[in-house]
């Protein structure tokens, strides 16, 4: 069978990439065409997206792919993280320099919002975890601080959807990303007219929501000429990177909630796949989220701070003149004493500190925990605390679904951290299967292949992934030690 090529444009927290997925009808392999830096740009004390710079790099990636694969290329599609958005005027002018979700303008916006609409009513409309980074609170901040800009907006697009507009002219929002906004109603399966009315946000700006796999149109003629690629299809994959990653989990349990996933990276997203959103009082109490998945499913999950803790510690070490790569940091953590220091990884101070090391040390001081001092102690503290957080989230989700989780799949860049994988198996008391690393890109290109008619079901997508990737297993160890650590962690969090 001839090999077809699908291009994933993946915008991650540290870098963006254009990746070719080469599919032979049975297995798929990935080849990186072009990599470029991504992340917030500091502009006059704010954190913004460099959209124009990213667009230049995306076109370069398409050009490289076109030179290598030419007529084999069938389509392309963009994924990124959720919550961040772009506003366009009626004449398609970009309004302002869009913000990155880590910008401080949303400080206090969640509390402000819940004085206008009660927390339980927001959850009943959206089923989403309360986080100040959500699009709702970003828009409320804009409403308060820049009402004149919001007033001239004609179209709201999530970031991945904005790049689809640049690629083919479409002005829609894809389902998996829409559900991260805290403005989407999972029962009505459309934007929440009730919340838009009560928060006095302009409903006219919110476009049609389309399912993953939708063909959005042909590549713009000018982009085709610029890159040398033919007028291929532009397809909306699961544009939320975690939605794409979960589609590529190599499980044979599709349709059941007795397996869990952790999309492990800057954030850790831990959850299960369910057929309908769970909007119960217990779900609200646990502050879980219902984010869209493939085939109308929902990802019942919780966002946890993730390896951001380690990434920012590493940056702090580098500022002190101590450059240590992740492999060395993991070894230092392995050699450090176990359970010396435990933190609440989701404390707000860890969201965007100037110095992560200082933030962790301050937390430990305030909570009478031994203060981690060495690089190994700091990283081990972060990883063990993450694993304990996973355990508490998992048990809460099991309570919501009524099903016990029998295996955890860890996908994404964080699955390379074998120490965290083992800690996760230990803390949760179930086997862990790690891989694939490139789950987001695999999900992106395989959803495109399904759109082209090469693959049928979600189960078939996952079978292709399983046949194409090497996986690593981890069995639980030291249960008594982890139970003691869990008891200590729970007391710390309650305090």
mmCIF file of C-alpha atoms in Angstrom, residues 300-447:
data_model
loop_
_atom_site.group_PDB
_atom_site.id
_atom_site.type_symbol
_atom_site.label_atom_id
_atom_site.label_comp_id
_atom_site.label_asym_id
_atom_site.label_seq_id
_atom_site.Cartn_x
_atom_site.Cartn_y
_atom_site.Cartn_z
ATOM 1 C CA UNK A 300 -13.361 13.225 33.134
ATOM 2 C CA UNK A 301 -10.133 14.478 34.581
ATOM 3 C CA UNK A 302 -8.264 16.874 36.763
ATOM 4 C CA UNK A 303 -5.479 19.242 35.780
ATOM 5 C CA UNK A 304 -2.449 18.931 38.066
ATOM 6 C CA UNK A 305 0.552 21.253 37.967
ATOM 7 C CA UNK A 306 2.793 18.563 36.426
ATOM 8 C CA UNK A 307 6.447 18.663 35.429
ATOM 9 C CA UNK A 308 6.266 22.464 35.337
ATOM 10 C CA UNK A 309 7.628 22.163 38.879
ATOM 11 C CA UNK A 310 10.762 20.400 37.665
ATOM 12 C CA UNK A 311 11.122 22.564 34.553
ATOM 13 C CA UNK A 312 11.039 25.733 36.641
ATOM 14 C CA UNK A 313 13.429 24.309 39.254
ATOM 15 C CA UNK A 314 15.850 23.592 36.416
ATOM 16 C CA UNK A 315 15.526 27.190 35.216
ATOM 17 C CA UNK A 316 16.231 28.382 38.751
ATOM 18 C CA UNK A 317 19.352 26.205 38.889
ATOM 19 C CA UNK A 318 20.519 27.612 35.551
ATOM 20 C CA UNK A 319 20.089 31.191 36.759
ATOM 21 C CA UNK A 320 22.449 30.282 39.582
ATOM 22 C CA UNK A 321 24.982 29.064 37.026
ATOM 23 C CA UNK A 322 24.263 25.356 37.533
ATOM 24 C CA UNK A 323 23.189 23.816 34.228
ATOM 25 C CA UNK A 324 21.841 20.278 34.754
ATOM 26 C CA UNK A 325 19.959 18.274 32.144
ATOM 27 C CA UNK A 326 16.818 16.275 32.946
ATOM 28 C CA UNK A 327 18.642 12.930 32.962
ATOM 29 C CA UNK A 328 21.073 14.203 35.582
ATOM 30 C CA UNK A 329 18.255 15.717 37.632
ATOM 31 C CA UNK A 330 16.386 12.406 37.633
ATOM 32 C CA UNK A 331 19.491 10.576 38.825
ATOM 33 C CA UNK A 332 20.034 13.123 41.617
ATOM 34 C CA UNK A 333 16.404 12.655 42.659
ATOM 35 C CA UNK A 334 16.806 8.856 42.610
ATOM 36 C CA UNK A 335 19.781 9.139 44.961
ATOM 37 C CA UNK A 336 18.015 11.559 47.348
ATOM 38 C CA UNK A 337 16.310 10.203 50.490
ATOM 39 C CA UNK A 338 12.643 9.235 50.033
ATOM 40 C CA UNK A 339 9.736 11.258 51.459
ATOM 41 C CA UNK A 340 11.986 13.891 53.026
ATOM 42 C CA UNK A 341 9.738 16.774 51.938
ATOM 43 C CA UNK A 342 6.182 16.772 50.589
ATOM 44 C CA UNK A 343 4.272 19.702 49.069
ATOM 45 C CA UNK A 344 0.822 20.461 47.692
ATOM 46 C CA UNK A 345 1.740 20.671 44.014
ATOM 47 C CA UNK A 346 -1.409 22.632 43.165
ATOM 48 C CA UNK A 347 -0.796 25.515 45.549
ATOM 49 C CA UNK A 348 -1.369 28.744 43.588
ATOM 50 C CA UNK A 349 2.124 29.992 44.350
ATOM 51 C CA UNK A 350 3.540 27.363 41.985
ATOM 52 C CA UNK A 351 1.534 28.590 38.963
ATOM 53 C CA UNK A 352 3.986 31.263 37.821
ATOM 54 C CA UNK A 353 6.653 32.036 40.438
ATOM 55 C CA UNK A 354 9.732 34.078 39.668
ATOM 56 C CA UNK A 355 11.792 31.379 41.375
ATOM 57 C CA UNK A 356 10.355 27.867 41.780
ATOM 58 C CA UNK A 357 13.067 26.740 44.178
ATOM 59 C CA UNK A 358 12.270 29.611 46.537
ATOM 60 C CA UNK A 359 8.521 28.934 46.199
ATOM 61 C CA UNK A 360 8.930 25.260 47.178
ATOM 62 C CA UNK A 361 11.210 26.133 50.082
ATOM 63 C CA UNK A 362 8.798 28.791 51.344
ATOM 64 C CA UNK A 363 5.890 26.345 51.200
ATOM 65 C CA UNK A 364 7.852 23.780 53.219
ATOM 66 C CA UNK A 365 8.836 26.378 55.806
ATOM 67 C CA UNK A 366 5.227 27.529 56.242
ATOM 68 C CA UNK A 367 3.974 23.935 56.624
ATOM 69 C CA UNK A 368 6.768 22.706 58.916
ATOM 70 C CA UNK A 369 8.175 20.339 56.301
ATOM 71 C CA UNK A 370 11.942 19.814 56.059
ATOM 72 C CA UNK A 371 13.181 22.379 53.547
ATOM 73 C CA UNK A 372 14.716 20.726 50.450
ATOM 74 C CA UNK A 373 18.112 22.234 49.759
ATOM 75 C CA UNK A 374 19.897 20.210 47.084
ATOM 76 C CA UNK A 375 18.849 19.743 43.479
ATOM 77 C CA UNK A 376 18.071 16.079 44.127
ATOM 78 C CA UNK A 377 15.963 16.834 47.198
ATOM 79 C CA UNK A 378 13.968 19.472 45.345
ATOM 80 C CA UNK A 379 13.228 17.295 42.326
ATOM 81 C CA UNK A 380 12.400 14.227 44.444
ATOM 82 C CA UNK A 381 10.046 16.373 46.520
ATOM 83 C CA UNK A 382 8.255 17.483 43.351
ATOM 84 C CA UNK A 383 8.004 13.977 41.841
ATOM 85 C CA UNK A 384 6.859 12.188 44.996
ATOM 86 C CA UNK A 385 4.303 14.912 45.686
ATOM 87 C CA UNK A 386 3.014 14.633 42.122
ATOM 88 C CA UNK A 387 2.534 10.874 42.485
ATOM 89 C CA UNK A 388 0.633 11.352 45.757
ATOM 90 C CA UNK A 389 -1.578 13.916 44.056
ATOM 91 C CA UNK A 390 -2.272 11.408 41.271
ATOM 92 C CA UNK A 391 -3.415 8.885 43.894
ATOM 93 C CA UNK A 392 -5.903 11.282 45.494
ATOM 94 C CA UNK A 393 -7.307 12.379 42.118
ATOM 95 C CA UNK A 394 -7.652 8.790 40.929
ATOM 96 C CA UNK A 395 -9.575 7.684 44.004
ATOM 97 C CA UNK A 396 -11.935 10.627 43.634
ATOM 98 C CA UNK A 397 -12.622 9.797 39.982
ATOM 99 C CA UNK A 398 -13.310 6.160 40.865
ATOM 100 C CA UNK A 399 -15.937 7.415 43.306
ATOM 101 C CA UNK A 400 -17.617 9.379 40.507
ATOM 102 C CA UNK A 401 -17.671 6.553 37.946
ATOM 103 C CA UNK A 402 -18.220 3.628 40.307
ATOM 104 C CA UNK A 403 -15.440 1.706 38.550
ATOM 105 C CA UNK A 404 -12.017 0.756 39.875
ATOM 106 C CA UNK A 405 -9.040 1.696 37.737
ATOM 107 C CA UNK A 406 -6.951 -1.387 36.939
ATOM 108 C CA UNK A 407 -4.172 0.178 34.856
ATOM 109 C CA UNK A 408 -2.786 3.652 34.183
ATOM 110 C CA UNK A 409 -1.410 4.705 30.794
ATOM 111 C CA UNK A 410 1.107 7.559 30.903
ATOM 112 C CA UNK A 411 1.613 9.327 27.589
ATOM 113 C CA UNK A 412 3.399 12.453 26.427
ATOM 114 C CA UNK A 413 6.877 13.792 27.057
ATOM 115 C CA UNK A 414 6.652 13.092 30.784
ATOM 116 C CA UNK A 415 6.472 9.343 30.184
ATOM 117 C CA UNK A 416 10.248 9.478 29.650
ATOM 118 C CA UNK A 417 10.624 10.168 33.381
ATOM 119 C CA UNK A 418 10.966 6.585 34.583
ATOM 120 C CA UNK A 419 11.296 7.676 38.206
ATOM 121 C CA UNK A 420 7.924 9.450 38.144
ATOM 122 C CA UNK A 421 6.394 6.466 36.315
ATOM 123 C CA UNK A 422 7.544 4.131 39.096
ATOM 124 C CA UNK A 423 6.381 6.541 41.793
ATOM 125 C CA UNK A 424 2.967 6.660 40.082
ATOM 126 C CA UNK A 425 2.634 2.869 40.097
ATOM 127 C CA UNK A 426 3.751 2.792 43.737
ATOM 128 C CA UNK A 427 1.446 5.555 44.925
ATOM 129 C CA UNK A 428 -1.634 4.364 43.004
ATOM 130 C CA UNK A 429 -1.104 0.650 43.585
ATOM 131 C CA UNK A 430 -1.758 -0.394 39.970
ATOM 132 C CA UNK A 431 0.454 -1.157 36.958
ATOM 133 C CA UNK A 432 1.601 1.724 34.798
ATOM 134 C CA UNK A 433 2.186 1.474 31.044
ATOM 135 C CA UNK A 434 4.350 4.306 29.699
ATOM 136 C CA UNK A 435 4.209 5.438 26.091
ATOM 137 C CA UNK A 436 3.970 6.720 23.513
ATOM 138 C CA UNK A 437 5.997 9.862 24.072
ATOM 139 C CA UNK A 438 4.519 11.494 20.954
ATOM 140 C CA UNK A 439 0.891 10.767 21.850
ATOM 141 C CA UNK A 440 -0.361 14.230 20.882
ATOM 142 C CA UNK A 441 1.211 14.164 17.419
ATOM 143 C CA UNK A 442 0.060 10.566 16.876
ATOM 144 C CA UNK A 443 -3.491 11.426 17.845
ATOM 145 C CA UNK A 444 -3.410 14.476 15.588
ATOM 146 C CA UNK A 445 -2.248 12.652 12.445
ATOM 147 C CA UNK A 446 -4.356 9.530 13.013
ATOM 148 C CA UNK A 447 -7.511 11.599 13.404
#
